[in-house]
GROMACS .gro file of C-alpha atoms in nm:
model
  367
    1MET     CA    1   8.600  12.216  10.085
    2ASN     CA    2   8.648  11.888   9.903
    3ILE     CA    3   8.321  11.645   9.853
    4GLY     CA    4   8.492  11.309   9.905
    5ALA     CA    5   8.418  11.001   9.636
    6ARG     CA    6   8.212  10.810   9.888
    7THR     CA    7   8.012  11.119   9.943
    8ILE     CA    8   7.866  11.097   9.595
    9LYS     CA    9   7.904  10.753   9.623
   10THR     CA   10   7.637  10.765   9.869
   11ALA     CA   11   7.423  11.070   9.688
   12ILE     CA   12   7.411  10.836   9.378
   13ALA     CA   13   7.331  10.551   9.561
   14VAL     CA   14   7.008  10.710   9.737
   15ALA     CA   15   6.858  10.876   9.451
   16LEU     CA   16   6.887  10.535   9.212
   17SER     CA   17   6.729  10.334   9.515
   18VAL     CA   18   6.467  10.590   9.591
   19TYR     CA   19   6.450  10.587   9.169
   20ILE     CA   20   6.421  10.191   9.141
   21SER     CA   21   6.209  10.158   9.401
   22VAL     CA   22   5.951  10.464   9.337
   23LEU     CA   23   5.920  10.316   8.959
   24PHE     CA   24   5.844   9.975   9.035
   25ASP     CA   25   5.613  10.079   9.384
   26VAL     CA   26   5.785   9.942   9.638
   27GLY     CA   27   5.808  10.132   9.961
   28PRO     CA   28   5.854  10.369  10.136
   29ALA     CA   29   6.080  10.496   9.901
   30ILE     CA   30   6.322  10.583  10.231
   31PHE     CA   31   6.378  10.314  10.313
   32ALA     CA   32   6.615  10.213  10.026
   33ALA     CA   33   6.756  10.523  10.080
   34ALA     CA   34   6.829  10.532  10.437
   35SER     CA   35   6.982  10.135  10.382
   36ALA     CA   36   7.162  10.274  10.149
   37VAL     CA   37   7.346  10.520  10.302
   38VAL     CA   38   7.381  10.298  10.615
   39CYS     CA   39   7.531   9.952  10.363
   40MET     CA   40   7.796  10.234  10.181
   41GLN     CA   41   8.160  10.117  10.263
   42GLN     CA   42   8.469  10.289  10.264
   43SER     CA   43   8.616   9.998  10.022
   44VAL     CA   44   8.547   9.812   9.750
   45GLY     CA   45   8.678   9.486   9.950
   46LYS     CA   46   8.492   9.546  10.273
   47GLY     CA   47   8.177   9.597  10.122
   48PHE     CA   48   8.182   9.257   9.938
   49ARG     CA   49   8.297   9.120  10.330
   50ASN     CA   50   8.019   9.306  10.455
   51GLY     CA   51   7.753   9.175  10.238
   52LEU     CA   52   7.661   8.811  10.367
   53GLU     CA   53   7.672   9.005  10.688
   54GLN     CA   54   7.461   9.251  10.609
   55ILE     CA   55   7.202   8.912  10.428
   56ILE     CA   56   7.228   8.793  10.764
   57VAL     CA   57   7.138   9.092  10.923
   58ASN     CA   58   6.870   9.201  10.767
   59LEU     CA   59   6.749   8.811  10.691
   60LEU     CA   60   6.727   8.787  11.103
   61ALA     CA   61   6.551   9.132  11.174
   62VAL     CA   62   6.310   9.046  10.924
   63VAL     CA   63   6.227   8.715  11.143
   64VAL     CA   64   6.276   8.937  11.470
   65ALA     CA   65   6.007   9.221  11.294
   66VAL     CA   66   5.794   8.985  11.182
   67VAL     CA   67   5.758   8.798  11.551
   68LEU     CA   68   5.730   9.026  11.732
   69GLY     CA   69   5.503   9.231  11.520
   70LEU     CA   70   5.255   8.961  11.479
   71THR     CA   71   5.324   8.907  11.888
   72ILE     CA   72   5.326   9.218  12.060
   73PRO     CA   73   5.040   9.479  11.918
   74ILE     CA   74   5.222   9.791  12.092
   75GLU     CA   75   5.393   9.907  11.847
   76TYR     CA   76   5.696  10.097  12.124
   77LEU     CA   77   5.728   9.786  12.326
   78SER     CA   78   5.811   9.546  11.983
   79MET     CA   79   6.047   9.808  11.853
   80ALA     CA   80   6.223   9.860  12.179
   81LEU     CA   81   6.241   9.486  12.231
   82ALA     CA   82   6.376   9.441  11.862
   83THR     CA   83   6.635   9.672  11.963
   84VAL     CA   84   6.750   9.513  12.235
   85ILE     CA   85   6.701   9.177  12.060
   86MET     CA   86   6.947   9.294  11.774
   87ILE     CA   87   7.188   9.422  11.973
   88LEU     CA   88   7.229   9.107  12.178
   89LEU     CA   89   7.245   8.932  11.794
   90CYS     CA   90   7.502   9.123  11.668
   91THR     CA   91   7.751   9.179  11.918
   92LYS     CA   92   7.712   8.792  12.098
   93VAL     CA   93   7.622   8.576  11.832
   94LEU     CA   94   7.725   8.711  11.454
   95LYS     CA   95   7.986   8.934  11.645
   96THR     CA   96   7.928   9.199  11.413
   97PRO     CA   97   7.874   9.532  11.632
   98ASN     CA   98   7.914   9.702  11.272
   99HIS     CA   99   7.575   9.588  11.168
  100ILE     CA  100   7.378   9.718  11.453
  101VAL     CA  101   7.242   9.997  11.334
  102LEU     CA  102   7.173   9.817  10.984
  103GLY     CA  103   6.964   9.562  11.193
  104ILE     CA  104   6.754   9.826  11.407
  105MET     CA  105   6.682  10.023  11.120
  106SER     CA  106   6.551   9.709  10.946
  107ALA     CA  107   6.361   9.612  11.226
  108ILE     CA  108   6.197   9.914  11.324
  109PHE     CA  109   6.133   9.985  10.912
  110ILE     CA  110   5.944   9.659  10.952
  111LEU     CA  111   5.756   9.729  11.282
  112SER     CA  112   5.653  10.046  11.162
  113SER     CA  113   5.391   9.920  10.935
  114PRO     CA  114   5.035   9.988  11.026
  115HIS     CA  115   4.906   9.716  11.267
  116GLU     CA  116   4.609   9.610  11.057
  117GLU     CA  117   4.798   9.576  10.743
  118PHE     CA  118   5.093   9.470  10.894
  119SER     CA  119   5.146   9.134  10.653
  120GLN     CA  120   5.106   9.304  10.353
  121HIS     CA  121   5.378   9.556  10.390
  122VAL     CA  122   5.639   9.321  10.529
  123PHE     CA  123   5.698   9.240  10.178
  124THR     CA  124   5.750   9.544  10.024
  125ARG     CA  125   5.933   9.705  10.316
  126VAL     CA  126   6.209   9.407  10.300
  127LEU     CA  127   6.233   9.456   9.941
  128ALA     CA  128   6.278   9.829   9.961
  129ILE     CA  129   6.567   9.745  10.287
  130LEU     CA  130   6.719   9.499   9.995
  131ILE     CA  131   6.705   9.735   9.683
  132GLY     CA  132   6.930   9.951   9.892
  133MET     CA  133   7.169   9.769  10.011
  134ALA     CA  134   7.247   9.586   9.703
  135ILE     CA  135   7.243   9.979   9.514
  136ALA     CA  136   7.509  10.060   9.769
  137ASN     CA  137   7.733   9.734   9.686
  138ILE     CA  138   7.725   9.766   9.345
  139ILE     CA  139   7.800  10.180   9.331
  140ASN     CA  140   8.116  10.096   9.591
  141LEU     CA  141   8.255   9.842   9.264
  142ILE     CA  142   8.166  10.032   8.962
  143ILE     CA  143   8.206  10.409   9.086
  144SER     CA  144   8.552  10.564   9.149
  145PRO     CA  145   8.691  10.252   9.390
  146PRO     CA  146   8.955  10.407   9.621
  147HIS     CA  147   9.333  10.327   9.546
  148TYR     CA  148   9.450  10.240   9.900
  149ARG     CA  149   9.726  10.070   9.787
  150GLU     CA  150   9.909  10.395   9.700
  151ALA     CA  151   9.742  10.570   9.991
  152LEU     CA  152   9.974  10.355  10.217
  153ILE     CA  153  10.271  10.366  10.072
  154ALA     CA  154  10.242  10.750  10.067
  155LYS     CA  155  10.187  10.714  10.444
  156PHE     CA  156  10.416  10.413  10.509
  157ILE     CA  157  10.743  10.666  10.370
  158GLU     CA  158  10.581  10.928  10.561
  159LEU     CA  159  10.589  10.729  10.869
  160ASN     CA  160  10.945  10.599  10.831
  161ASN     CA  161  11.114  10.886  10.724
  162PHE     CA  162  10.985  11.079  11.075
  163VAL     CA  163  11.091  10.702  11.244
  164VAL     CA  164  11.405  10.697  11.119
  165GLN     CA  165  11.479  11.055  11.162
  166CYS     CA  166  11.351  11.029  11.522
  167PHE     CA  167  11.595  10.691  11.577
  168VAL     CA  168  11.923  10.877  11.389
  169ASP     CA  169  11.901  11.208  11.635
  170SER     CA  170  11.820  10.966  11.953
  171VAL     CA  171  12.138  10.781  11.812
  172ASN     CA  172  12.275  11.128  11.788
  173LYS     CA  173  12.198  11.252  12.149
  174TYR     CA  174  12.327  10.940  12.267
  175LEU     CA  175  12.663  10.981  12.142
  176TYR     CA  176  12.690  11.390  12.152
  177LEU     CA  177  12.523  11.395  12.480
  178THR     CA  178  12.268  11.648  12.337
  179PRO     CA  179  11.901  11.519  12.529
  180GLY     CA  180  11.571  11.619  12.378
  181THR     CA  181  11.332  11.842  12.551
  182GLU     CA  182  11.018  11.705  12.720
  183GLU     CA  183  10.858  11.943  12.474
  184GLU     CA  184  10.979  11.756  12.155
  185MET     CA  185  11.007  11.450  12.308
  186SER     CA  186  10.596  11.491  12.372
  187ARG     CA  187  10.524  11.675  12.008
  188ASN     CA  188  10.719  11.387  11.846
  189GLN     CA  189  10.517  11.127  12.045
  190SER     CA  190  10.200  11.321  11.939
  191HIS     CA  191  10.291  11.315  11.537
  192TYR     CA  192  10.411  10.940  11.576
  193ALA     CA  193  10.048  10.803  11.679
  194THR     CA  194   9.890  11.000  11.429
  195LEU     CA  195  10.119  10.900  11.129
  196LEU     CA  196  10.078  10.521  11.273
  197GLU     CA  197   9.701  10.602  11.330
  198GLU     CA  198   9.674  10.680  10.961
  199THR     CA  199   9.919  10.417  10.866
  200GLU     CA  200   9.705  10.099  11.045
  201LYS     CA  201   9.386  10.272  10.882
  202LEU     CA  202   9.470  10.224  10.537
  203PHE     CA  203   9.654   9.903  10.591
  204ASN     CA  204   9.325   9.762  10.713
  205LEU     CA  205   9.102   9.953  10.451
  206LEU     CA  206   9.401   9.774  10.183
  207HIS     CA  207   9.379   9.426  10.379
  208TYR     CA  208   9.019   9.397  10.278
  209GLU     CA  209   9.131   9.467   9.905
  210TRP     CA  210   9.367   9.201   9.948
  211ASN     CA  211   9.078   8.934  10.112
  212VAL     CA  212   8.873   8.990   9.825
  213GLY     CA  213   9.047   8.840   9.554
  214LEU     CA  214   8.753   8.951   9.308
  215PHE     CA  215   8.845   8.849   8.969
  216SER     CA  216   9.168   8.798   9.042
  217SER     CA  217   9.360   8.520   8.900
  218LYS     CA  218   9.599   8.308   9.114
  219LYS     CA  219   9.869   8.439   9.044
  220LYS     CA  220   9.766   8.759   9.106
  221HIS     CA  221   9.645   8.668   9.445
  222ASN     CA  222   9.975   8.509   9.545
  223LYS     CA  223  10.116   8.818   9.443
  224HIS     CA  224   9.870   9.008   9.670
  225LYS     CA  225   9.965   8.774   9.964
  226THR     CA  226  10.327   8.835   9.955
  227GLU     CA  227  10.261   9.212   9.964
  228GLN     CA  228  10.071   9.187  10.241
  229GLN     CA  229  10.303   9.003  10.432
  230LEU     CA  230  10.525   9.275  10.347
  231PHE     CA  231  10.348   9.548  10.456
  232LYS     CA  232  10.264   9.389  10.738
  233GLU     CA  233  10.619   9.356  10.793
  234TYR     CA  234  10.692   9.688  10.724
  235LEU     CA  235  10.475   9.811  10.967
  236ASN     CA  236  10.582   9.611  11.238
  237TYR     CA  237  10.951   9.698  11.111
  238ASN     CA  238  10.845  10.098  11.126
  239ARG     CA  239  10.670   9.995  11.534
  240GLU     CA  240  10.994   9.853  11.642
  241LEU     CA  241  11.217  10.104  11.521
  242TRP     CA  242  11.044  10.366  11.716
  243GLN     CA  243  11.013  10.213  12.019
  244ARG     CA  244  11.394  10.134  11.987
  245SER     CA  245  11.422  10.517  11.953
  246GLN     CA  246  11.255  10.574  12.244
  247ASP     CA  247  11.475  10.354  12.474
  248LEU     CA  248  11.788  10.526  12.312
  249LEU     CA  249  11.659  10.831  12.438
  250PHE     CA  250  11.659  10.676  12.787
  251LEU     CA  251  12.014  10.558  12.762
  252ALA     CA  252  12.069  10.961  12.612
  253GLU     CA  253  11.959  11.060  12.953
  254GLU     CA  254  12.113  10.801  13.180
  255ARG     CA  255  12.491  10.833  12.983
  256ARG     CA  256  12.432  11.203  13.063
  257VAL     CA  257  12.349  11.203  13.430
  258ARG     CA  258  12.638  10.937  13.486
  259ARG     CA  259  12.915  11.163  13.334
  260GLU     CA  260  12.796  11.492  13.506
  261ARG     CA  261  12.796  11.292  13.893
  262ALA     CA  262  13.185  11.187  13.719
  263ASN     CA  263  13.310  11.508  13.663
  264ALA     CA  264  13.272  11.463  13.320
  265PRO     CA  265  13.572  11.277  13.215
  266ALA     CA  266  13.730  11.308  12.916
  267ILE     CA  267  13.664  11.067  12.656
  268SER     CA  268  13.969  10.834  12.513
  269SER     CA  269  14.057  10.726  12.162
  270GLU     CA  270  13.953  10.403  12.235
  271PHE     CA  271  13.561  10.489  12.246
  272HIS     CA  272  13.584  10.736  12.004
  273ASN     CA  273  13.667  10.456  11.789
  274ILE     CA  274  13.356  10.296  11.900
  275PHE     CA  275  13.151  10.612  11.873
  276GLU     CA  276  13.265  10.650  11.492
  277MET     CA  277  13.218  10.253  11.436
  278LEU     CA  278  12.826  10.344  11.553
  279VAL     CA  279  12.839  10.647  11.273
  280ASN     CA  280  12.948  10.377  10.993
  281VAL     CA  281  12.675  10.136  11.102
  282ILE     CA  282  12.433  10.399  11.165
  283PHE     CA  283  12.461  10.573  10.785
  284ASN     CA  284  12.511  10.209  10.651
  285ALA     CA  285  12.168  10.152  10.805
  286THR     CA  286  12.018  10.448  10.687
  287THR     CA  287  12.136  10.335  10.284
  288TYR     CA  288  11.936   9.960  10.382
  289ASN     CA  289  11.657  10.167  10.460
  290SER     CA  290  11.640  10.340  10.156
  291GLU     CA  291  11.672  10.067   9.941
  292LEU     CA  292  11.378   9.963  10.141
  293GLN     CA  293  11.184  10.221  10.043
  294LYS     CA  294  11.195  10.213   9.702
  295LYS     CA  295  11.130   9.825   9.702
  296ILE     CA  296  10.773   9.913   9.933
  297LYS     CA  297  10.680  10.155   9.652
  298GLY     CA  298  10.758   9.913   9.378
  299GLU     CA  299  11.095  10.022   9.274
  300GLU     CA  300  11.413   9.850   9.158
  301ALA     CA  301  11.625   9.824   9.498
  302VAL     CA  302  11.947   9.743   9.571
  303ILE     CA  303  11.995   9.420   9.762
  304TYR     CA  304  12.261   9.398  10.060
  305PRO     CA  305  12.320   9.145  10.286
  306ALA     CA  306  12.275   9.135  10.681
  307PRO     CA  307  12.554   9.335  10.818
  308ARG     CA  308  12.856   9.202  11.030
  309VAL     CA  309  12.861   9.439  11.303
  310TRP     CA  310  12.926   9.263  11.653
  311SER     CA  311  13.344   9.108  11.543
  312LYS     CA  312  13.413   9.505  11.476
  313LEU     CA  313  13.286   9.617  11.782
  314ASN     CA  314  13.410   9.283  12.009
  315ALA     CA  315  13.772   9.456  11.901
  316LEU     CA  316  13.774   9.803  11.928
  317LEU     CA  317  13.592   9.708  12.281
  318THR     CA  318  13.873   9.435  12.366
  319GLU     CA  319  14.145   9.766  12.292
  320TRP     CA  320  13.872  10.005  12.472
  321LEU     CA  321  13.924   9.788  12.829
  322GLU     CA  322  14.263   9.684  12.777
  323ASN     CA  323  14.349  10.067  12.831
  324THR     CA  324  14.114  10.179  13.098
  325PRO     CA  325  14.046  10.122  13.470
  326ASN     CA  326  13.809   9.860  13.654
  327SER     CA  327  13.534  10.102  13.754
  328ASN     CA  328  13.150  10.109  13.784
  329PHE     CA  329  13.133  10.410  13.555
  330PHE     CA  330  13.360  10.229  13.256
  331MET     CA  331  13.145   9.929  13.302
  332HIS     CA  332  12.783  10.073  13.279
  333ALA     CA  333  12.945  10.287  12.934
  334TRP     CA  334  13.032   9.937  12.830
  335LEU     CA  335  12.650   9.799  12.908
  336GLU     CA  336  12.534  10.129  12.774
  337VAL     CA  337  12.730  10.119  12.425
  338SER     CA  338  12.695   9.730  12.371
  339VAL     CA  339  12.273   9.818  12.398
  340VAL     CA  340  12.358  10.099  12.182
  341THR     CA  341  12.494   9.916  11.887
  342TYR     CA  342  12.225   9.603  11.955
  343ASN     CA  343  11.970   9.884  11.849
  344ILE     CA  344  12.168  10.007  11.526
  345ARG     CA  345  12.272   9.684  11.440
  346TRP     CA  346  11.876   9.602  11.461
  347PHE     CA  347  11.829   9.858  11.215
  348ALA     CA  348  12.032   9.737  10.962
  349LYS     CA  349  11.966   9.376  10.983
  350GLU     CA  350  11.600   9.397  10.956
  351SER     CA  351  11.579   9.629  10.662
  352THR     CA  352  11.866   9.424  10.515
  353ARG     CA  353  11.579   9.148  10.568
  354LEU     CA  354  11.333   9.324  10.414
  355LEU     CA  355  11.535   9.416  10.154
  356ASN     CA  356  11.551   9.012  10.057
  357TRP     CA  357  11.183   8.963  10.170
  358GLU     CA  358  11.115   8.790   9.870
  359ASN     CA  359  11.463   8.552   9.832
  360ASN     CA  360  11.412   8.461  10.214
  361ASP     CA  361  11.024   8.400  10.143
  362GLN     CA  362  11.088   8.170   9.800
  363LYS     CA  363  11.348   7.980  10.043
  364THR     CA  364  11.126   7.944  10.360
  365LYS     CA  365  10.937   7.775  10.092
  366GLN     CA  366  11.125   7.519   9.931
  367THR     CA  367  11.214   7.406  10.268
   0.00000   0.00000   0.00000
């Protein structure tokens, strides 16, 4: 059983919050502990980003609780109204639904004060809540900040390897008429969804870190901004590549059915030449993609120029059309090959575009 860093940090925050509350006779100390638990965030950036929101929500909770506590002596009724008000404030006004629990908790803690001594207890209970909130953010900053960048890069590579493999398999299924089974496609879809969800989660967590820019110089901030844009583009690149692999699977099945209906005519030598060209392009595209992985990992990568595919394909298609009869069967084949080529070309061209990302970004700034 693994105990994560966040679990340890939460335990330390609870212990310190209780200790400080008891030391300075601010109580009940359990309020500080509960506040520390609620305010502990997954990342340093997320903690600082939410810090201001937490303060605002707490202040509103105090105002709501004080007003209701002084005007409605019936405890369960005032707590119920406070709950409704805090939910509405967090969702409709502040747009901070993540802090609903914190707001309700703070209001209820204050409203649970003895009615005859309500005013005297408000200050100490608010202070206890603030102690827990402050300790949670401090602990989150100084103790074992999570390394989301390294985790994201590792997950990026895992996602990309899987997506590229699926894309290449889809091309091969089209070229060699080996359609996949429903079970295989369902398994791949499920695995892709899991990988994408994990990658997006890590990307969002790192996004908080980038946006905070705590103690960072302007140069470092600009570097993070460039990297953020590259990672965002890379994530979209993998999403798009997966979708194109699914489109190619559909074409593979279409080609199989079309050939069955036509009694599987022999494949001409001209069409074999087109297949050979597509295999070469997909090989080049995977090479570009491997270099792009190096770039994502921060390693030195070989920069390739944008590929030229259509001119080669045009010559081969012209040769093929000149030697094939004019029929719907061959017209459909021509359209399919064009679509497959377009998708492979996109794979190659997009990978080289991202390989040249910094150069393209600098050109854009200059213009």
